[in-house]
Amino acid sequence: MKLDLGGRQALVCGASRGIGRACAEALATLGADVTVLARDAQALRSLVDALPRTGAHQQHAWIAVDMRDPE
């Protein structure tokens, strides 16, 4: 099966490591613009820098947030 997620947005929570990181990498490889979310800002910055870009307009972003704190 060939998937093309070019022009689509993906939000991956818990993306700084493990399954979340693997999902972010897979979605980026398929062409999606990926926004990653987790508590560790440094890990997210590193991940966004390492995510593959399959097209000239593909962009990735990160948001550091602690879901335990509703503020």
mmCIF file of N, CA, C and O in Angstrom:
data_model
loop_
_atom_site.group_PDB
_atom_site.id
_atom_site.type_symbol
_atom_site.label_atom_id
_atom_site.label_comp_id
_atom_site.label_asym_id
_atom_site.label_seq_id
_atom_site.Cartn_x
_atom_site.Cartn_y
_atom_site.Cartn_z
ATOM 1 N N MET A 1 0.848 -1.172 0.000
ATOM 2 C CA MET A 1 0.000 0.000 0.000
ATOM 3 C C MET A 1 0.895 1.237 0.000
ATOM 4 O O MET A 1 1.841 1.325 0.780
ATOM 5 N N LYS A 2 0.589 2.178 -0.858
ATOM 6 C CA LYS A 2 1.353 3.412 -0.945
ATOM 7 C C LYS A 2 0.519 4.548 -0.372
ATOM 8 O O LYS A 2 -0.584 4.816 -0.853
ATOM 9 N N LEU A 3 1.041 5.191 0.659
ATOM 10 C CA LEU A 3 0.348 6.316 1.283
ATOM 11 C C LEU A 3 1.099 7.598 0.982
ATOM 12 O O LEU A 3 2.317 7.650 1.075
ATOM 13 N N ASP A 4 0.369 8.647 0.668
ATOM 14 C CA ASP A 4 0.949 9.968 0.467
ATOM 15 C C ASP A 4 0.209 10.930 1.378
ATOM 16 O O ASP A 4 -0.965 11.219 1.163
ATOM 17 N N LEU A 5 0.879 11.399 2.408
ATOM 18 C CA LEU A 5 0.267 12.333 3.351
ATOM 19 C C LEU A 5 0.721 13.765 3.106
ATOM 20 O O LEU A 5 0.567 14.624 3.971
ATOM 21 N N GLY A 6 1.263 14.024 1.931
ATOM 22 C CA GLY A 6 1.690 15.373 1.578
ATOM 23 C C GLY A 6 0.535 16.352 1.700
ATOM 24 O O GLY A 6 -0.583 16.064 1.287
ATOM 25 N N GLY A 7 0.788 17.499 2.318
ATOM 26 C CA GLY A 7 -0.242 18.512 2.513
ATOM 27 C C GLY A 7 -1.124 18.258 3.718
ATOM 28 O O GLY A 7 -2.030 19.043 3.999
ATOM 29 N N ARG A 8 -0.884 17.198 4.446
ATOM 30 C CA ARG A 8 -1.667 16.866 5.648
ATOM 31 C C ARG A 8 -0.886 17.231 6.895
ATOM 32 O O ARG A 8 0.335 17.266 6.893
ATOM 33 N N GLN A 9 -1.621 17.497 7.964
ATOM 34 C CA GLN A 9 -1.034 17.799 9.264
ATOM 35 C C GLN A 9 -1.202 16.610 10.189
ATOM 36 O O GLN A 9 -2.242 15.956 10.164
ATOM 37 N N ALA A 10 -0.188 16.345 11.010
ATOM 38 C CA ALA A 10 -0.277 15.283 12.014
ATOM 39 C C ALA A 10 0.180 15.848 13.353
ATOM 40 O O ALA A 10 1.184 16.559 13.419
ATOM 41 N N LEU A 11 -0.551 15.538 14.423
ATOM 42 C CA LEU A 11 -0.180 15.906 15.784
ATOM 43 C C LEU A 11 0.107 14.617 16.527
ATOM 44 O O LEU A 11 -0.752 13.735 16.600
ATOM 45 N N VAL A 12 1.322 14.499 17.068
ATOM 46 C CA VAL A 12 1.723 13.291 17.775
ATOM 47 C C VAL A 12 2.040 13.660 19.220
ATOM 48 O O VAL A 12 2.983 14.418 19.480
ATOM 49 N N CYS A 13 1.252 13.131 20.149
ATOM 50 C CA CYS A 13 1.476 13.373 21.576
ATOM 51 C C CYS A 13 2.431 12.319 22.129
ATOM 52 O O CYS A 13 2.472 11.201 21.648
ATOM 53 N N GLY A 14 3.185 12.694 23.146
ATOM 54 C CA GLY A 14 4.153 11.766 23.728
ATOM 55 C C GLY A 14 5.250 11.414 22.750
ATOM 56 O O GLY A 14 5.723 10.282 22.703
ATOM 57 N N ALA A 15 5.671 12.388 21.964
ATOM 58 C CA ALA A 15 6.541 12.116 20.824
ATOM 59 C C ALA A 15 8.032 12.195 21.115
ATOM 60 O O ALA A 15 8.835 11.968 20.220
ATOM 61 N N SER A 16 8.430 12.486 22.333
ATOM 62 C CA SER A 16 9.857 12.683 22.580
ATOM 63 C C SER A 16 10.660 11.385 22.543
ATOM 64 O O SER A 16 11.875 11.407 22.383
ATOM 65 N N ARG A 17 9.988 10.226 22.686
ATOM 66 C CA ARG A 17 10.705 8.941 22.632
ATOM 67 C C ARG A 17 9.710 7.803 22.393
ATOM 68 O O ARG A 17 8.511 8.005 22.383
ATOM 69 N N GLY A 18 10.244 6.636 22.189
ATOM 70 C CA GLY A 18 9.432 5.423 22.088
ATOM 71 C C GLY A 18 8.488 5.401 20.900
ATOM 72 O O GLY A 18 8.826 5.829 19.795
ATOM 73 N N ILE A 19 7.286 4.873 21.161
ATOM 74 C CA ILE A 19 6.293 4.718 20.097
ATOM 75 C C ILE A 19 5.886 6.059 19.505
ATOM 76 O O ILE A 19 5.705 6.185 18.291
ATOM 77 N N GLY A 20 5.751 7.086 20.341
ATOM 78 C CA GLY A 20 5.387 8.409 19.840
ATOM 79 C C GLY A 20 6.400 8.941 18.848
ATOM 80 O O GLY A 20 6.050 9.473 17.792
ATOM 81 N N ARG A 21 7.677 8.783 19.178
ATOM 82 C CA ARG A 21 8.734 9.238 18.274
ATOM 83 C C ARG A 21 8.700 8.442 16.968
ATOM 84 O O ARG A 21 8.817 9.009 15.877
ATOM 85 N N ALA A 22 8.518 7.140 17.072
ATOM 86 C CA ALA A 22 8.458 6.296 15.872
ATOM 87 C C ALA A 22 7.280 6.699 14.983
ATOM 88 O O ALA A 22 7.407 6.720 13.758
ATOM 89 N N CYS A 23 6.151 7.014 15.593
ATOM 90 C CA CYS A 23 4.977 7.456 14.816
ATOM 91 C C CYS A 23 5.267 8.775 14.106
ATOM 92 O O CYS A 23 4.926 8.942 12.928
ATOM 93 N N ALA A 24 5.897 9.717 14.807
ATOM 94 C CA ALA A 24 6.236 11.005 14.200
ATOM 95 C C ALA A 24 7.165 10.815 13.008
ATOM 96 O O ALA A 24 6.971 11.432 11.954
ATOM 97 N N GLU A 25 8.159 9.950 13.163
ATOM 98 C CA GLU A 25 9.097 9.682 12.072
ATOM 99 C C GLU A 25 8.392 9.037 10.879
ATOM 100 O O GLU A 25 8.644 9.407 9.727
ATOM 101 N N ALA A 26 7.503 8.099 11.141
ATOM 102 C CA ALA A 26 6.779 7.424 10.058
ATOM 103 C C ALA A 26 5.869 8.399 9.319
ATOM 104 O O ALA A 26 5.820 8.398 8.078
ATOM 105 N N LEU A 27 5.154 9.230 10.051
ATOM 106 C CA LEU A 27 4.254 10.209 9.416
ATOM 107 C C LEU A 27 5.039 11.215 8.575
ATOM 108 O O LEU A 27 4.615 11.585 7.478
ATOM 109 N N ALA A 28 6.187 11.652 9.079
ATOM 110 C CA ALA A 28 7.028 12.584 8.316
ATOM 111 C C ALA A 28 7.537 11.920 7.046
ATOM 112 O O ALA A 28 7.564 12.537 5.979
ATOM 113 N N THR A 29 7.928 10.658 7.139
ATOM 114 C CA THR A 29 8.400 9.918 5.969
ATOM 115 C C THR A 29 7.319 9.804 4.905
ATOM 116 O O THR A 29 7.600 9.818 3.706
ATOM 117 N N LEU A 30 6.067 9.738 5.343
ATOM 118 C CA LEU A 30 4.940 9.649 4.407
ATOM 119 C C LEU A 30 4.523 11.013 3.859
ATOM 120 O O LEU A 30 3.603 11.105 3.064
ATOM 121 N N GLY A 31 5.198 12.088 4.313
ATOM 122 C CA GLY A 31 4.965 13.406 3.736
ATOM 123 C C GLY A 31 4.169 14.373 4.578
ATOM 124 O O GLY A 31 3.981 15.529 4.182
ATOM 125 N N ALA A 32 3.685 13.965 5.746
ATOM 126 C CA ALA A 32 2.875 14.852 6.587
ATOM 127 C C ALA A 32 3.739 15.923 7.244
ATOM 128 O O ALA A 32 4.917 15.705 7.533
ATOM 129 N N ASP A 33 3.143 17.089 7.468
ATOM 130 C CA ASP A 33 3.738 18.103 8.328
ATOM 131 C C ASP A 33 3.421 17.659 9.750
ATOM 132 O O ASP A 33 2.248 17.528 10.114
ATOM 133 N N VAL A 34 4.441 17.425 10.563
ATOM 134 C CA VAL A 34 4.250 16.826 11.877
ATOM 135 C C VAL A 34 4.513 17.846 12.980
ATOM 136 O O VAL A 34 5.549 18.520 12.976
ATOM 137 N N THR A 35 3.574 17.943 13.905
ATOM 138 C CA THR A 35 3.768 18.706 15.137
ATOM 139 C C THR A 35 3.857 17.699 16.265
ATOM 140 O O THR A 35 2.969 16.857 16.416
ATOM 141 N N VAL A 36 4.956 17.762 17.021
ATOM 142 C CA VAL A 36 5.178 16.824 18.115
ATOM 143 C C VAL A 36 4.936 17.530 19.442
ATOM 144 O O VAL A 36 5.225 18.714 19.596
ATOM 145 N N LEU A 37 4.413 16.782 20.392
ATOM 146 C CA LEU A 37 4.022 17.338 21.678
ATOM 147 C C LEU A 37 4.514 16.415 22.790
ATOM 148 O O LEU A 37 4.337 15.206 22.711
ATOM 149 N N ALA A 38 5.153 17.000 23.803
ATOM 150 C CA ALA A 38 5.613 16.256 24.981
ATOM 151 C C ALA A 38 6.115 17.278 26.003
ATOM 152 O O ALA A 38 6.057 18.491 25.761
ATOM 153 N N ARG A 39 6.633 16.792 27.124
ATOM 154 C CA ARG A 39 7.128 17.694 28.171
ATOM 155 C C ARG A 39 8.552 18.168 27.931
ATOM 156 O O ARG A 39 8.912 19.269 28.329
ATOM 157 N N ASP A 40 9.392 17.376 27.305
ATOM 158 C CA ASP A 40 10.817 17.647 27.180
ATOM 159 C C ASP A 40 11.112 18.496 25.939
ATOM 160 O O ASP A 40 11.264 17.973 24.834
ATOM 161 N N ALA A 41 11.245 19.814 26.144
ATOM 162 C CA ALA A 41 11.437 20.735 25.021
ATOM 163 C C ALA A 41 12.710 20.424 24.243
ATOM 164 O O ALA A 41 12.706 20.464 23.006
ATOM 165 N N GLN A 42 13.792 20.110 24.933
ATOM 166 C CA GLN A 42 15.058 19.823 24.241
ATOM 167 C C GLN A 42 14.940 18.587 23.355
ATOM 168 O O GLN A 42 15.405 18.582 22.215
ATOM 169 N N ALA A 43 14.304 17.540 23.869
ATOM 170 C CA ALA A 43 14.116 16.327 23.063
ATOM 171 C C ALA A 43 13.248 16.617 21.844
ATOM 172 O O ALA A 43 13.497 16.086 20.755
ATOM 173 N N LEU A 44 12.236 17.465 22.010
ATOM 174 C CA LEU A 44 11.365 17.804 20.879
ATOM 175 C C LEU A 44 12.115 18.604 19.824
ATOM 176 O O LEU A 44 11.940 18.370 18.624
ATOM 177 N N ARG A 45 12.942 19.555 20.263
ATOM 178 C CA ARG A 45 13.745 20.332 19.306
ATOM 179 C C ARG A 45 14.644 19.404 18.484
ATOM 180 O O ARG A 45 14.730 19.535 17.266
ATOM 181 N N SER A 46 15.286 18.488 19.176
ATOM 182 C CA SER A 46 16.171 17.540 18.484
ATOM 183 C C SER A 46 15.396 16.666 17.511
ATOM 184 O O SER A 46 15.858 16.395 16.397
ATOM 185 N N LEU A 47 14.215 16.228 17.926
ATOM 186 C CA LEU A 47 13.389 15.390 17.061
ATOM 187 C C LEU A 47 12.972 16.140 15.808
ATOM 188 O O LEU A 47 13.082 15.617 14.691
ATOM 189 N N VAL A 48 12.499 17.363 15.959
ATOM 190 C CA VAL A 48 12.052 18.144 14.799
ATOM 191 C C VAL A 48 13.207 18.352 13.827
ATOM 192 O O VAL A 48 13.025 18.272 12.608
ATOM 193 N N ASP A 49 14.404 18.592 14.350
ATOM 194 C CA ASP A 49 15.569 18.754 13.472
ATOM 195 C C ASP A 49 15.897 17.465 12.720
ATOM 196 O O ASP A 49 16.408 17.503 11.604
ATOM 197 N N ALA A 50 15.597 16.309 13.339
ATOM 198 C CA ALA A 50 15.946 15.018 12.741
ATOM 199 C C ALA A 50 14.845 14.432 11.855
ATOM 200 O O ALA A 50 15.111 13.497 11.096
ATOM 201 N N LEU A 51 13.622 14.944 11.939
ATOM 202 C CA LEU A 51 12.530 14.376 11.146
ATOM 203 C C LEU A 51 12.801 14.546 9.652
ATOM 204 O O LEU A 51 13.262 15.608 9.214
ATOM 205 N N PRO A 52 12.506 13.520 8.869
ATOM 206 C CA PRO A 52 12.725 13.620 7.424
ATOM 207 C C PRO A 52 11.780 14.624 6.782
ATOM 208 O O PRO A 52 10.676 14.861 7.280
ATOM 209 N N ARG A 53 12.257 15.214 5.723
ATOM 210 C CA ARG A 53 11.431 16.132 4.925
ATOM 211 C C ARG A 53 11.445 15.598 3.492
ATOM 212 O O ARG A 53 12.485 15.551 2.858
ATOM 213 N N THR A 54 10.269 15.210 3.033
ATOM 214 C CA THR A 54 10.178 14.596 1.709
ATOM 215 C C THR A 54 9.880 15.610 0.619
ATOM 216 O O THR A 54 9.992 15.302 -0.555
ATOM 217 N N GLY A 55 9.493 16.824 1.007
ATOM 218 C CA GLY A 55 9.182 17.854 0.024
ATOM 219 C C GLY A 55 9.715 19.197 0.470
ATOM 220 O O GLY A 55 10.011 19.410 1.653
ATOM 221 N N ALA A 56 9.820 20.119 -0.465
ATOM 222 C CA ALA A 56 10.380 21.438 -0.171
ATOM 223 C C ALA A 56 9.523 22.238 0.806
ATOM 224 O O ALA A 56 10.036 23.082 1.529
ATOM 225 N N HIS A 57 8.237 21.976 0.841
ATOM 226 C CA HIS A 57 7.334 22.764 1.682
ATOM 227 C C HIS A 57 6.957 22.059 2.978
ATOM 228 O O HIS A 57 6.165 22.588 3.751
ATOM 229 N N GLN A 58 7.477 20.896 3.213
ATOM 230 C CA GLN A 58 7.144 20.144 4.424
ATOM 231 C C GLN A 58 7.782 20.815 5.642
ATOM 232 O O GLN A 58 8.967 21.118 5.651
ATOM 233 N N GLN A 59 6.951 21.066 6.665
ATOM 234 C CA GLN A 59 7.424 21.729 7.869
ATOM 235 C C GLN A 59 7.017 20.923 9.096
ATOM 236 O O GLN A 59 5.928 20.352 9.130
ATOM 237 N N HIS A 60 7.887 20.936 10.090
ATOM 238 C CA HIS A 60 7.599 20.259 11.345
ATOM 239 C C HIS A 60 7.722 21.264 12.483
ATOM 240 O O HIS A 60 8.472 22.239 12.387
ATOM 241 N N ALA A 61 6.992 21.018 13.560
ATOM 242 C CA ALA A 61 6.993 21.936 14.707
ATOM 243 C C ALA A 61 6.906 21.126 15.996
ATOM 244 O O ALA A 61 6.623 19.931 15.976
ATOM 245 N N TRP A 62 7.138 21.804 17.117
ATOM 246 C CA TRP A 62 7.045 21.140 18.413
ATOM 247 C C TRP A 62 6.332 22.049 19.403
ATOM 248 O O TRP A 62 6.346 23.272 19.271
ATOM 249 N N ILE A 63 5.706 21.429 20.398
ATOM 250 C CA ILE A 63 5.037 22.134 21.500
ATOM 251 C C ILE A 63 5.390 21.398 22.775
ATOM 252 O O ILE A 63 5.074 20.209 22.915
ATOM 253 N N ALA A 64 6.028 22.095 23.712
ATOM 254 C CA ALA A 64 6.341 21.504 25.007
ATOM 255 C C ALA A 64 5.178 21.806 25.963
ATOM 256 O O ALA A 64 4.809 22.979 26.146
ATOM 257 N N VAL A 65 4.598 20.759 26.520
ATOM 258 C CA VAL A 65 3.445 20.939 27.404
ATOM 259 C C VAL A 65 3.398 19.781 28.409
ATOM 260 O O VAL A 65 3.772 18.655 28.092
ATOM 261 N N ASP A 66 2.930 20.089 29.600
ATOM 262 C CA ASP A 66 2.730 19.074 30.627
ATOM 263 C C ASP A 66 1.231 18.911 30.806
ATOM 264 O O ASP A 66 0.562 19.786 31.345
ATOM 265 N N MET A 67 0.690 17.800 30.339
ATOM 266 C CA MET A 67 -0.758 17.578 30.366
ATOM 267 C C MET A 67 -1.297 17.395 31.791
ATOM 268 O O MET A 67 -2.488 17.444 32.003
ATOM 269 N N ARG A 68 -0.405 17.226 32.767
ATOM 270 C CA ARG A 68 -0.856 17.113 34.148
ATOM 271 C C ARG A 68 -1.252 18.468 34.725
ATOM 272 O O ARG A 68 -1.937 18.555 35.714
ATOM 273 N N ASP A 69 -0.815 19.544 34.066
ATOM 274 C CA ASP A 69 -1.085 20.906 34.528
ATOM 275 C C ASP A 69 -2.085 21.575 33.576
ATOM 276 O O ASP A 69 -1.728 21.938 32.471
ATOM 277 N N PRO A 70 -3.351 21.737 33.996
ATOM 278 C CA PRO A 70 -4.363 22.298 33.099
ATOM 279 C C PRO A 70 -4.122 23.756 32.715
ATOM 280 O O PRO A 70 -4.695 24.252 31.759
ATOM 281 N N GLU A 71 -3.273 24.465 33.418
ATOM 282 C CA GLU A 71 -2.970 25.860 33.092
ATOM 283 C C GLU A 71 -2.068 25.909 31.877
ATOM 284 O O GLU A 71 -1.852 26.807 31.212
#
